[in-house]
Coordinates of C-alpha atoms in Angstrom, one line a residue:
M1 CA 37.0 -10.3 1.8
F2 CA 35.8 -6.7 0.7
T3 CA 32.1 -5.4 1.3
T4 CA 31.0 -2.2 1.6
R5 CA 30.5 -2.7 6.0
P6 CA 30.8 -4.0 8.9
T7 CA 29.1 -7.5 9.7
L8 CA 28.7 -6.1 12.9
Q9 CA 28.6 -8.0 16.1
G10 CA 27.9 -7.7 20.2
T11 CA 26.0 -8.8 23.0
F12 CA 23.8 -6.7 23.4
G13 CA 21.3 -6.1 20.7
M14 CA 21.3 -6.3 17.0
V15 CA 18.1 -4.7 14.3
S16 CA 18.7 -4.7 10.8
S17 CA 16.2 -2.4 9.0
T18 CA 15.5 -1.1 5.6
H19 CA 15.6 2.6 7.7
W20 CA 18.1 3.9 9.9
L21 CA 15.7 5.7 11.8
A22 CA 13.3 2.7 12.3
S23 CA 16.6 0.3 13.2
Q24 CA 17.5 3.4 15.7
S25 CA 14.4 2.8 16.9
A26 CA 14.4 -0.4 18.0
M27 CA 18.1 -0.3 19.3
A28 CA 16.2 2.8 21.3
V29 CA 13.6 0.3 23.1
L30 CA 16.7 -2.4 23.4
E31 CA 18.4 0.5 25.9
D32 CA 15.5 0.8 27.4
G33 CA 15.2 -2.3 28.4
G34 CA 12.9 -4.1 25.9
N35 CA 13.2 -6.6 24.9
A36 CA 13.1 -7.5 20.4
Y37 CA 9.4 -8.0 20.8
D38 CA 8.4 -4.7 22.1
A39 CA 11.6 -3.0 19.5
A40 CA 9.5 -4.4 16.8
V41 CA 6.9 -3.0 17.3
A42 CA 8.6 0.3 17.6
A43 CA 10.2 -0.1 14.5
G44 CA 7.2 -1.0 12.6
F45 CA 5.3 2.4 13.3
V46 CA 8.2 4.1 12.9
L47 CA 8.1 2.8 8.9
H48 CA 5.2 3.6 8.5
V49 CA 6.0 7.3 8.7
V50 CA 9.4 7.2 7.1
E51 CA 8.5 4.9 4.2
P52 CA 4.8 5.3 3.8
H53 CA 5.4 4.3 -0.1
L54 CA 6.1 1.4 1.2
N55 CA 4.3 0.4 4.0
G56 CA 1.8 2.1 6.2
P57 CA -0.9 1.2 9.3
A58 CA -3.1 -0.5 6.9
G59 CA -1.4 -3.3 4.8
E60 CA -0.1 -5.9 6.4
V61 CA 2.6 -7.7 8.2
P62 CA 3.9 -11.2 7.9
I63 CA 5.9 -12.1 11.6
I64 CA 7.6 -15.2 13.0
I65 CA 9.4 -15.0 16.0
A66 CA 12.0 -17.2 18.0
P67 CA 11.2 -15.8 22.0
A68 CA 14.5 -17.4 23.7
D69 CA 12.4 -19.7 25.6
G70 CA 9.8 -21.1 23.2
R71 CA 9.3 -22.6 20.0
V72 CA 9.3 -20.9 16.6
Q73 CA 5.4 -19.5 15.6
V74 CA 4.2 -17.5 12.3
L75 CA 2.1 -14.3 13.6
C76 CA -0.5 -13.6 10.1
G77 CA -0.7 -10.3 10.0
Q78 CA -2.2 -10.6 5.8
G79 CA -6.4 -9.8 6.1
V80 CA -9.0 -11.1 4.6
A81 CA -10.8 -10.5 1.3
P82 CA -14.2 -8.7 2.9
A83 CA -17.5 -11.1 3.2
G84 CA -18.5 -9.2 -0.3
A85 CA -14.6 -9.4 -2.0
T86 CA -16.6 -11.8 -4.5
A87 CA -14.8 -12.6 -8.5
A88 CA -18.0 -12.5 -10.0
H89 CA -19.0 -9.0 -8.0
Y90 CA -15.9 -7.5 -9.9
R91 CA -17.1 -9.3 -12.7
S92 CA -19.8 -7.2 -12.4
L93 CA -18.1 -4.2 -12.3
G94 CA -16.9 -5.4 -15.7
L95 CA -13.4 -6.2 -14.2
E96 CA -10.8 -8.6 -15.2
L97 CA -8.6 -8.8 -12.9
V98 CA -9.1 -6.9 -8.6
P99 CA -7.7 -2.9 -9.6
G100 CA -4.0 -2.7 -8.5
T101 CA -5.3 0.4 -6.6
G102 CA -8.4 2.0 -5.6
P103 CA -10.3 0.5 -2.5
L104 CA -11.5 -2.3 -4.5
A105 CA -8.3 -3.9 -3.6
A106 CA -8.4 -3.1 0.4
A107 CA -8.2 -6.9 2.0
V108 CA -9.0 -6.0 6.1
P109 CA -6.5 -4.0 7.2
G110 CA -3.6 -6.4 9.2
A111 CA -0.4 -4.8 10.2
F112 CA -1.9 -2.7 13.3
D113 CA -3.6 -5.8 14.6
A114 CA 0.0 -8.6 14.8
W115 CA 1.9 -5.2 16.3
L116 CA 0.0 -5.0 18.4
L117 CA -0.7 -8.3 19.3
L118 CA 2.4 -9.5 19.5
L119 CA 3.2 -6.8 21.2
R120 CA 1.0 -7.9 24.3
D121 CA 1.5 -11.8 24.5
H122 CA 5.8 -11.3 23.8
G123 CA 6.5 -7.5 24.7
T124 CA 7.8 -5.7 28.0
K125 CA 6.7 -2.4 26.7
T126 CA 3.2 -0.1 27.5
L127 CA 2.3 0.9 23.8
A128 CA 2.5 4.4 23.9
E129 CA 5.9 3.7 25.6
V130 CA 6.6 2.2 21.8
L131 CA 5.0 4.4 20.1
K132 CA 6.1 7.6 21.4
Y133 CA 9.3 7.4 18.2
A134 CA 6.6 7.2 15.9
I135 CA 4.1 9.9 16.9
G136 CA 7.7 11.8 17.4
Y137 CA 8.5 12.3 13.9
A138 CA 5.0 12.3 12.4
G139 CA 3.9 15.1 14.4
E140 CA 7.5 16.4 14.8
G141 CA 8.6 15.1 10.5
H142 CA 11.7 13.9 9.5
A143 CA 13.8 14.6 6.5
P144 CA 12.8 12.0 4.2
V145 CA 14.3 10.1 1.8
E146 CA 14.6 10.9 -2.3
R147 CA 12.0 7.7 -2.9
V148 CA 9.2 9.7 -0.9
G149 CA 9.0 12.9 -2.5
Q150 CA 9.8 11.0 -6.0
T151 CA 6.7 8.6 -5.7
V152 CA 4.7 11.1 -4.9
E153 CA 5.3 13.3 -7.8
T154 CA 5.3 10.4 -10.1
V155 CA 0.7 10.5 -9.1
R156 CA 1.0 14.2 -8.5
G157 CA -1.8 14.2 -11.6
L158 CA -3.5 11.7 -9.1
F159 CA -3.6 13.5 -6.5
E160 CA -4.6 17.1 -7.1
T161 CA -7.7 16.3 -9.6
E162 CA -9.0 12.7 -8.1
W163 CA -7.4 12.2 -4.3
Q164 CA -7.3 15.4 -2.6
S165 CA -6.5 13.8 0.7
S166 CA -3.4 12.5 -0.7
A167 CA -2.5 15.9 -1.6
D168 CA -3.7 17.7 1.8
V169 CA -1.0 15.1 3.3
Y170 CA 2.0 14.8 0.6
L171 CA 1.7 17.9 -1.6
P172 CA 1.9 20.6 0.7
G173 CA 1.4 23.9 -0.4
G174 CA 1.8 22.3 -4.7
K175 CA 4.8 20.6 -2.6
P176 CA 6.0 17.0 -2.3
P177 CA 8.6 16.4 0.3
A178 CA 12.0 16.9 -0.2
P179 CA 15.3 15.0 1.0
G180 CA 16.9 18.0 4.0
E181 CA 13.6 19.8 4.4
L182 CA 11.1 18.1 7.9
F183 CA 8.6 16.1 5.8
R184 CA 5.8 16.3 8.7
N185 CA 1.6 13.9 9.0
P186 CA 0.3 16.0 12.4
A187 CA -3.2 14.3 10.8
L188 CA -1.4 10.7 11.9
A189 CA 0.8 11.9 15.0
A190 CA -2.9 12.8 15.7
T191 CA -4.3 9.5 15.3
W192 CA -1.6 7.6 17.1
R193 CA -2.2 9.8 20.4
R194 CA -6.1 9.3 20.2
V195 CA -5.8 6.2 20.5
I196 CA -3.7 6.2 23.3
A197 CA -6.0 8.9 25.0
E198 CA -8.5 6.1 25.0
S199 CA -6.4 3.5 26.1
T200 CA -5.3 4.4 29.6
A201 CA -7.5 2.7 31.2
G202 CA -6.4 -0.6 33.1
D203 CA -3.0 -3.1 33.4
R204 CA -0.6 -3.2 31.0
V205 CA -2.9 -6.0 28.0
T206 CA -5.5 -4.3 28.7
Q207 CA -4.6 -1.2 27.6
I208 CA -3.9 -2.9 24.4
D209 CA -6.4 -4.7 23.4
T210 CA -8.9 -1.7 24.1
A211 CA -6.1 0.0 21.6
R212 CA -7.0 -3.4 19.2
A213 CA -10.5 -2.9 20.0
I214 CA -10.1 1.3 18.5
W215 CA -9.1 -0.1 15.1
R216 CA -12.0 -2.5 15.0
E217 CA -15.0 -1.1 16.3
G218 CA -14.3 2.8 17.3
F219 CA -13.2 5.6 15.5
I220 CA -10.9 4.3 13.1
A221 CA -12.8 1.9 12.1
E222 CA -15.2 4.3 11.5
A223 CA -12.7 6.7 9.0
L224 CA -11.7 3.4 7.5
V225 CA -15.4 1.9 6.0
R226 CA -15.9 5.8 5.5
Q227 CA -12.8 5.4 2.8
S228 CA -13.9 2.4 2.0
N229 CA -17.4 3.6 0.5
R230 CA -15.9 7.2 -0.9
P231 CA -16.1 6.4 -5.0
T232 CA -12.7 5.8 -5.3
R233 CA -10.5 6.0 -9.3
D234 CA -8.3 3.4 -9.0
T235 CA -6.3 2.0 -12.2
S236 CA -8.9 -0.2 -14.1
G237 CA -10.1 3.8 -15.0
S238 CA -13.3 4.6 -13.1
R239 CA -14.6 4.9 -10.0
H240 CA -15.6 1.9 -7.4
T241 CA -16.7 1.4 -4.0
G242 CA -14.3 -0.8 -1.6
T243 CA -16.4 -3.8 0.2
L244 CA -14.7 -2.8 3.5
T245 CA -17.6 -2.6 6.2
A246 CA -17.8 -3.1 9.9
G247 CA -18.5 -6.5 10.4
D248 CA -15.2 -7.2 8.0
L249 CA -13.2 -4.8 10.5
A250 CA -14.4 -6.2 13.6
G251 CA -14.1 -9.8 13.0
W252 CA -11.2 -10.3 11.9
S253 CA -7.6 -10.5 14.1
A254 CA -3.8 -11.3 14.5
S255 CA -3.5 -15.0 15.2
Y256 CA -0.3 -17.1 15.0
E257 CA 0.6 -20.4 13.4
A258 CA 3.5 -23.2 13.3
P259 CA 5.6 -22.5 10.1
A260 CA 6.3 -23.8 7.4
T261 CA 9.9 -26.2 8.0
Y262 CA 12.4 -27.5 5.6
D263 CA 15.9 -29.2 6.9
W264 CA 18.9 -28.5 4.5
N265 CA 22.9 -29.6 5.4
G266 CA 21.8 -29.3 9.1
W267 CA 19.7 -25.4 8.3
T268 CA 16.2 -25.4 9.4
L269 CA 14.6 -23.4 7.7
C270 CA 11.1 -21.3 8.5
K271 CA 8.6 -19.2 6.6
A272 CA 5.2 -18.7 6.5
G273 CA 2.7 -21.2 5.0
G274 CA 1.1 -21.3 1.1
W275 CA -0.8 -18.6 2.3
S276 CA 2.7 -16.4 1.0
Q277 CA 5.0 -17.4 -1.3
G278 CA 7.6 -18.7 1.6
P279 CA 7.3 -21.8 0.9
A280 CA 9.2 -21.4 -2.4
F281 CA 12.3 -20.1 -0.6
L282 CA 11.9 -24.1 0.4
Q283 CA 11.1 -25.8 -2.9
Q284 CA 14.2 -24.2 -4.2
L285 CA 16.6 -24.9 -1.8
A286 CA 14.7 -28.3 -2.1
V287 CA 15.1 -29.1 -5.6
L288 CA 18.8 -28.2 -5.4
P289 CA 21.3 -31.2 -6.3
G290 CA 23.7 -32.8 -3.0
E291 CA 26.5 -31.4 -4.1
L292 CA 26.1 -27.8 -6.4
P293 CA 28.3 -26.2 -9.1
E294 CA 31.0 -23.8 -7.8
Y295 CA 29.7 -20.1 -6.0
G296 CA 29.5 -17.8 -8.6
S297 CA 29.9 -20.0 -11.9
A298 CA 28.0 -19.8 -14.0
E299 CA 26.7 -23.2 -13.4
Y300 CA 25.9 -21.9 -10.0
V301 CA 23.5 -19.2 -10.8
H302 CA 21.9 -21.5 -13.6
L303 CA 21.0 -23.8 -11.6
L304 CA 19.3 -21.5 -9.2
I305 CA 17.2 -20.2 -11.4
E306 CA 15.9 -22.5 -13.6
G307 CA 15.2 -24.0 -9.6
C308 CA 13.9 -20.9 -9.0
K309 CA 11.2 -21.5 -12.5
L310 CA 10.1 -24.1 -10.9
A311 CA 9.2 -23.5 -7.9
M312 CA 7.6 -20.1 -8.7
A313 CA 5.3 -22.3 -11.2
D314 CA 4.0 -24.1 -8.2
R315 CA 3.7 -21.4 -6.4
E316 CA 1.4 -20.2 -9.4
A317 CA -0.5 -22.9 -9.7
W318 CA -0.9 -24.1 -5.4
Y319 CA -0.5 -21.3 -3.0
G320 CA -3.7 -19.9 -2.3
D321 CA -5.7 -20.0 1.2
A322 CA -8.8 -20.7 -1.0
D323 CA -7.9 -24.0 -1.1
E324 CA -5.9 -26.5 1.3
V325 CA -2.0 -26.5 -0.1
P326 CA -0.3 -29.1 -0.6
L327 CA 2.9 -28.7 1.4
D328 CA 4.1 -31.7 2.6
V329 CA 4.6 -33.3 -1.0
L330 CA 5.6 -29.8 -2.4
L331 CA 9.0 -30.2 -0.1
S332 CA 9.1 -34.8 -0.6
D333 CA 12.0 -35.7 -1.2
G334 CA 9.7 -38.1 -4.1
Y335 CA 8.7 -34.6 -6.2
N336 CA 11.2 -32.6 -6.6
A337 CA 14.1 -35.7 -7.2
E338 CA 11.1 -35.8 -10.3
R339 CA 11.1 -32.0 -10.4
R340 CA 15.0 -31.4 -10.6
A341 CA 15.8 -33.8 -13.1
L342 CA 13.5 -31.0 -15.3
V343 CA 16.3 -28.5 -15.1
T344 CA 19.0 -29.2 -17.9
G345 CA 22.4 -27.0 -19.1
T346 CA 19.8 -25.3 -21.2
A347 CA 16.9 -21.7 -19.6
S348 CA 13.3 -22.9 -19.5
H349 CA 11.5 -20.6 -21.5
E350 CA 7.6 -22.5 -19.9
L351 CA 5.8 -22.5 -17.2
R352 CA 6.6 -25.8 -16.0
P353 CA 3.8 -26.0 -12.5
G354 CA 4.1 -29.8 -11.3
S355 CA 1.3 -32.2 -10.0
P356 CA 2.0 -33.4 -6.2
G357 CA -0.1 -36.2 -5.5
G358 CA -1.0 -36.8 -9.5
R359 CA -3.3 -33.5 -9.7
E360 CA -3.2 -31.8 -12.8
P361 CA -2.1 -27.9 -11.8
R362 CA -5.2 -25.1 -12.3
L363 CA -4.0 -21.9 -13.4
S364 CA -5.5 -18.6 -14.6
A365 CA -6.5 -17.6 -17.7
Q366 CA -4.4 -14.6 -17.7
A367 CA -1.3 -16.9 -16.2
T368 CA -1.7 -19.3 -19.1
A369 CA -2.5 -17.2 -22.1
V370 CA 0.7 -15.1 -21.6
A371 CA 2.6 -18.0 -20.6
A372 CA 1.8 -19.3 -23.8
G373 CA 2.0 -15.6 -25.3
Q374 CA -1.2 -15.5 -27.0
P375 CA -2.3 -12.1 -28.9
G376 CA -3.8 -9.9 -27.0
F377 CA -1.9 -10.5 -23.7
D378 CA 1.1 -8.6 -23.6
A379 CA 4.2 -9.6 -21.2
L380 CA 4.2 -6.4 -19.1
G381 CA 5.9 -6.8 -15.9
T382 CA 9.0 -5.0 -17.2
P383 CA 11.0 -5.5 -13.9
A384 CA 11.4 -3.2 -10.4
D385 CA 15.3 -1.5 -10.3
G386 CA 16.0 -4.1 -8.0
T387 CA 16.4 -2.0 -4.9
G388 CA 13.0 -3.5 -3.5
E389 CA 11.8 0.3 -4.4
P390 CA 8.2 1.1 -6.2
T391 CA 7.5 1.2 -9.4
V392 CA 4.9 2.8 -9.8
A393 CA 3.0 4.3 -12.4
E394 CA 0.7 7.5 -13.3
D395 CA -2.7 5.9 -12.1
G396 CA -0.3 4.9 -8.2
A397 CA -0.1 0.7 -9.3
T398 CA 3.2 -0.3 -8.4
R399 CA 5.2 -3.2 -8.3
G400 CA 7.4 -4.9 -5.0
D401 CA 7.2 -2.1 -2.7
T402 CA 7.8 -3.5 1.2
C403 CA 10.8 -3.1 4.5
H404 CA 11.7 -4.9 6.8
L405 CA 13.8 -5.1 10.0
D406 CA 15.2 -8.8 12.1
I407 CA 16.2 -8.0 16.1
V408 CA 18.1 -9.9 18.5
D409 CA 18.1 -8.5 20.9
R410 CA 20.7 -10.0 24.9
W411 CA 18.5 -13.0 26.1
G412 CA 18.3 -14.8 22.8
N413 CA 14.9 -13.7 21.8
M414 CA 14.7 -13.2 17.8
I415 CA 12.4 -11.8 15.2
S416 CA 12.1 -11.4 11.2
A417 CA 8.8 -8.6 9.8
T418 CA 8.2 -7.5 6.5
P419 CA 6.0 -4.8 7.0
S420 CA 3.7 -3.7 3.8
G421 CA 1.0 -2.5 1.6
G422 CA -1.4 0.8 2.7
W423 CA 1.1 2.6 0.3
L424 CA 0.8 6.3 0.0
Q425 CA 0.5 5.7 -3.8
S426 CA -2.7 2.8 -3.5
N427 CA -5.8 4.6 -1.8
P428 CA -7.0 7.7 -1.4
V429 CA -5.3 9.4 2.1
V430 CA -8.3 8.6 5.2
P431 CA -7.9 12.6 5.8
E432 CA -9.3 11.2 9.1
L433 CA -6.7 9.4 9.9
G434 CA -3.1 10.4 7.6
F435 CA -2.9 7.2 6.4
P436 CA -4.7 4.7 3.4
L437 CA -6.1 1.7 3.0
G438 CA -4.0 -1.4 0.9
T439 CA -4.3 -3.5 -1.9
R440 CA -3.3 -6.6 -1.1
L441 CA -6.1 -8.0 -3.1
Q442 CA -4.8 -7.3 -6.1
M443 CA -2.8 -10.8 -5.4
A444 CA -6.0 -12.8 -5.6
W445 CA -7.2 -14.3 -9.5
L446 CA -11.0 -13.2 -10.4
D447 CA -10.7 -16.7 -11.7
E448 CA -13.4 -19.7 -10.1
G449 CA -11.2 -22.4 -8.6
L450 CA -8.3 -21.4 -8.0
P451 CA -5.8 -22.4 -4.0
N452 CA -6.1 -18.2 -5.3
S453 CA -9.1 -17.0 -6.5
L454 CA -10.3 -14.1 -4.8
T455 CA -13.0 -15.5 -1.7
P456 CA -14.7 -13.9 0.9
G457 CA -12.6 -14.4 4.2
R458 CA -9.5 -16.5 2.7
R459 CA -6.5 -13.8 2.7
P460 CA -5.0 -13.1 -1.0
R461 CA -1.9 -14.7 -1.8
T462 CA 1.5 -12.2 -0.3
T463 CA 4.9 -12.3 -1.5
L464 CA 5.9 -10.9 1.7
T465 CA 8.1 -13.7 3.9
P466 CA 10.3 -12.5 5.8
S467 CA 12.5 -16.0 7.2
L468 CA 14.4 -17.4 10.1
A469 CA 17.0 -20.1 10.1
L470 CA 17.7 -23.2 13.1
R471 CA 21.1 -25.0 13.0
N472 CA 20.6 -27.4 15.3
G473 CA 17.2 -27.2 15.8
V474 CA 18.8 -23.3 17.4
P475 CA 17.2 -20.4 15.6
V476 CA 21.0 -18.9 14.9
L477 CA 20.0 -17.0 12.2
A478 CA 17.0 -14.1 10.7
F479 CA 16.7 -12.2 7.5
G480 CA 14.8 -10.9 4.1
T481 CA 14.2 -8.4 2.1
P482 CA 11.9 -6.2 0.1
G483 CA 11.1 -7.1 -3.4
G484 CA 7.5 -8.3 -4.5
D485 CA 8.5 -11.9 -6.5
Q486 CA 11.6 -11.0 -6.1
Q487 CA 12.2 -11.6 -2.7
D488 CA 12.2 -15.4 -2.1
Q489 CA 15.3 -15.6 -4.7
W490 CA 17.2 -12.5 -3.5
Q491 CA 16.7 -14.7 0.4
L492 CA 17.9 -18.1 -1.1
H493 CA 20.9 -16.5 -3.3
F494 CA 21.6 -14.0 0.7
F495 CA 21.1 -17.8 2.7
L496 CA 23.6 -20.1 0.6
A497 CA 25.9 -16.8 0.4
V498 CA 26.1 -17.8 4.2
A499 CA 25.7 -21.3 4.1
L500 CA 28.3 -22.2 1.7
R501 CA 31.1 -19.0 2.2
A502 CA 33.9 -18.5 5.8
T503 CA 32.8 -17.1 7.8
V504 CA 34.0 -13.7 9.8
R505 CA 36.2 -13.0 12.5
G506 CA 34.4 -16.3 14.1
G507 CA 30.6 -15.2 12.9
L508 CA 28.2 -15.9 10.3
D509 CA 29.5 -13.1 7.4
L510 CA 26.2 -11.5 6.1
Q511 CA 27.4 -8.3 5.4
G512 CA 29.4 -9.9 2.9
A513 CA 25.8 -12.7 1.6
I514 CA 24.4 -9.0 1.5
D515 CA 27.2 -7.4 -0.6
A516 CA 27.5 -10.2 -3.1
P517 CA 26.2 -9.7 -6.4
N518 CA 22.7 -10.4 -7.1
W519 CA 20.2 -11.4 -9.6
H520 CA 16.6 -12.4 -10.0
N521 CA 14.2 -13.8 -13.0
D522 CA 10.8 -13.1 -13.8
S523 CA 9.7 -16.4 -15.6
F524 CA 6.4 -17.0 -14.0
P525 CA 3.1 -14.5 -13.0
G526 CA 4.0 -11.2 -11.4
S527 CA 1.4 -11.1 -7.9
F528 CA 1.0 -7.2 -8.4
Y529 CA -1.3 -5.9 -10.6
P530 CA -1.4 -5.7 -14.5
R531 CA 0.1 -9.4 -13.9
G532 CA 2.6 -10.4 -16.8
M533 CA 6.1 -12.2 -17.0
Q534 CA 9.0 -11.9 -19.1
P535 CA 9.5 -15.9 -19.7
G536 CA 13.7 -16.3 -20.1
S537 CA 14.8 -12.8 -18.6
V538 CA 17.1 -12.5 -16.2
T539 CA 18.4 -9.1 -14.8
V540 CA 21.7 -9.3 -13.4
E541 CA 24.1 -6.7 -11.1
S542 CA 26.6 -5.4 -14.0
R543 CA 29.5 -6.7 -10.7
M544 CA 28.8 -10.0 -11.8
A545 CA 31.7 -12.0 -13.6
R546 CA 32.2 -11.3 -17.2
E547 CA 32.4 -14.8 -17.0
T548 CA 29.8 -15.6 -15.7
I549 CA 27.1 -13.7 -16.8
E550 CA 29.0 -14.9 -20.9
G551 CA 27.7 -18.4 -19.4
L552 CA 23.9 -17.6 -18.8
R553 CA 23.4 -15.8 -22.0
R554 CA 25.2 -19.2 -23.8
R555 CA 22.9 -21.3 -21.8
G556 CA 19.9 -20.2 -23.6
H557 CA 19.1 -17.0 -20.6
L558 CA 17.1 -13.8 -21.5
V559 CA 19.6 -11.3 -19.7
T560 CA 19.9 -7.6 -19.1
V561 CA 22.7 -6.8 -16.7
G562 CA 21.6 -3.6 -14.5
D563 CA 23.7 -1.4 -12.5
A564 CA 26.2 -1.9 -10.1
W565 CA 23.9 -2.5 -6.8
S566 CA 20.8 -2.9 -7.6
E567 CA 19.4 -6.5 -6.5
G568 CA 17.9 -7.0 -2.9
R569 CA 17.5 -4.7 0.3
L570 CA 18.5 -7.9 2.3
C571 CA 18.4 -7.3 6.3
A572 CA 20.0 -9.7 8.3
V573 CA 21.0 -11.2 12.2
A574 CA 21.8 -13.6 13.8
R575 CA 23.5 -15.3 17.6
D576 CA 25.5 -17.5 17.5
P577 CA 24.8 -20.0 20.5
E578 CA 27.6 -21.2 21.9
T579 CA 29.5 -18.2 21.8
G580 CA 26.5 -15.7 23.1
V581 CA 27.5 -13.2 20.1
L582 CA 25.3 -11.4 17.6
S583 CA 26.0 -9.9 14.9
A584 CA 24.0 -7.9 11.6
A585 CA 24.1 -6.3 8.2
A586 CA 22.2 -4.7 6.0
N587 CA 22.2 -4.2 2.6
P588 CA 23.7 -0.5 2.0
R589 CA 21.9 -0.7 -1.8
G590 CA 19.3 2.9 -2.0
M591 CA 21.3 3.6 0.7
Q592 CA 18.8 3.9 3.8
G593 CA 18.7 0.4 5.6
Y594 CA 21.5 0.0 8.7
A595 CA 21.6 -2.4 11.2
V596 CA 22.1 -1.5 14.7
G597 CA 23.9 -2.7 17.5
R598 CA 26.5 -3.2 20.9

């Protein structure tokens, strides 16, 4: 079939990411003798520089790793709610939702420590060796993609009147970053140079641990706490200070855990646990019937959309870190047979969480009201443009901004990571550091007693959801995408396209699966402020077959036809364990994701 690019094949190493500079930086590390984990850390820090509207060092990153000689693990770089971040405190401020911007929305930052823990435990390079690429682009400049400047222009008024430290970095001389012109962030470059200078003593591991301590307790921690204590205007329209303290930073570090898994037709799919939306991908597979309709037909797309609605309703009722998530039941055959029976030939416009183990589902008051269409609750949540780029309001409120990278090296080490948060529009730039705090707490509810209630010491449920797949127990495929609530919709469509369709040149047709027309629905409460939903909605690419679109409408779906190339920003790498051939592909949508390798 026609594809926009070839699926790359080689034997040395393959990288796919959402920005060509990150991909090539990772490849440079592989060429210099580094492994997939060294390369991922280098790429992750480059993404902080070149996609600052999509991620930053004070954001978060879930990572799935499959070492060539070890078991699959999830490295959790999602920080927790600070000790002072209680629902009662936020309600005492007159808030019904966690603001979408500002320090009240900041969790304990997780990305930096996760990247360094990965480098320490699984890499081979020094911190200086992997940071030099990000330092170069921040200090000497890079030509930014269009969306950086467009995002800055959207929040220009906020920056110029309220967030002066952000204007200093992103509106130098009153001009936003522009394509074809070098953009620099000297404060960020200086931060990383200082971290390296203060962590030169000892061997490689000692140096990395010293750098982690600097983040948690040194000059970086001090600057982050100062920023949290500065009154900052947020999406509520008021100025608030945050809850992040020195104790919160000192008391948290990234950690490893076992993945959530599901076996499907000889594949084992690995995701982060119920503190993420990752298991919703597994539930969508579990609810599928044994035989699927013709790929791409209206019946096929309808089936996937309806299964997604059921999985996302369960996400809303059961996922979160504030309570035990009953994944064993949610992924069981019996439970999903009951859920599968709810799928008819007509589109559902209801939010229908299940009752695993006979337990009654618990929903937030707003989710219940929005789903019921009660007066006073606007559905809101207009679908994003589909490319995974942010939809940004003038007050900085944002949907779906994220990056992604996948790497496999010549030794068979594999990694999938989805860095996000700490966006330039989320919080003012910390003037001493060159980057802002994150806003992931906006995904937690202020209602008490929910699995995703705002709870000190607990992770807010995140939309970030990298994927790794095994075939007959052997890691063969790593993939993922930006896109907020849409991530596990686009990823399911991609995976099924890989699993169900023909191969290319003897390997998985990764590029064909990425290029295939995609879609998403918003029939469940959104994870981003203001948490709206659009029951029955489906947004499809105009390249979808006309008979499929009309078939969806006949089934009761409220179909919006978007641009031809607007749904998804997928990346993927693969390894054939029998031949050792490596493959990679990247999304053409948005014209910045690239795969490289040899």
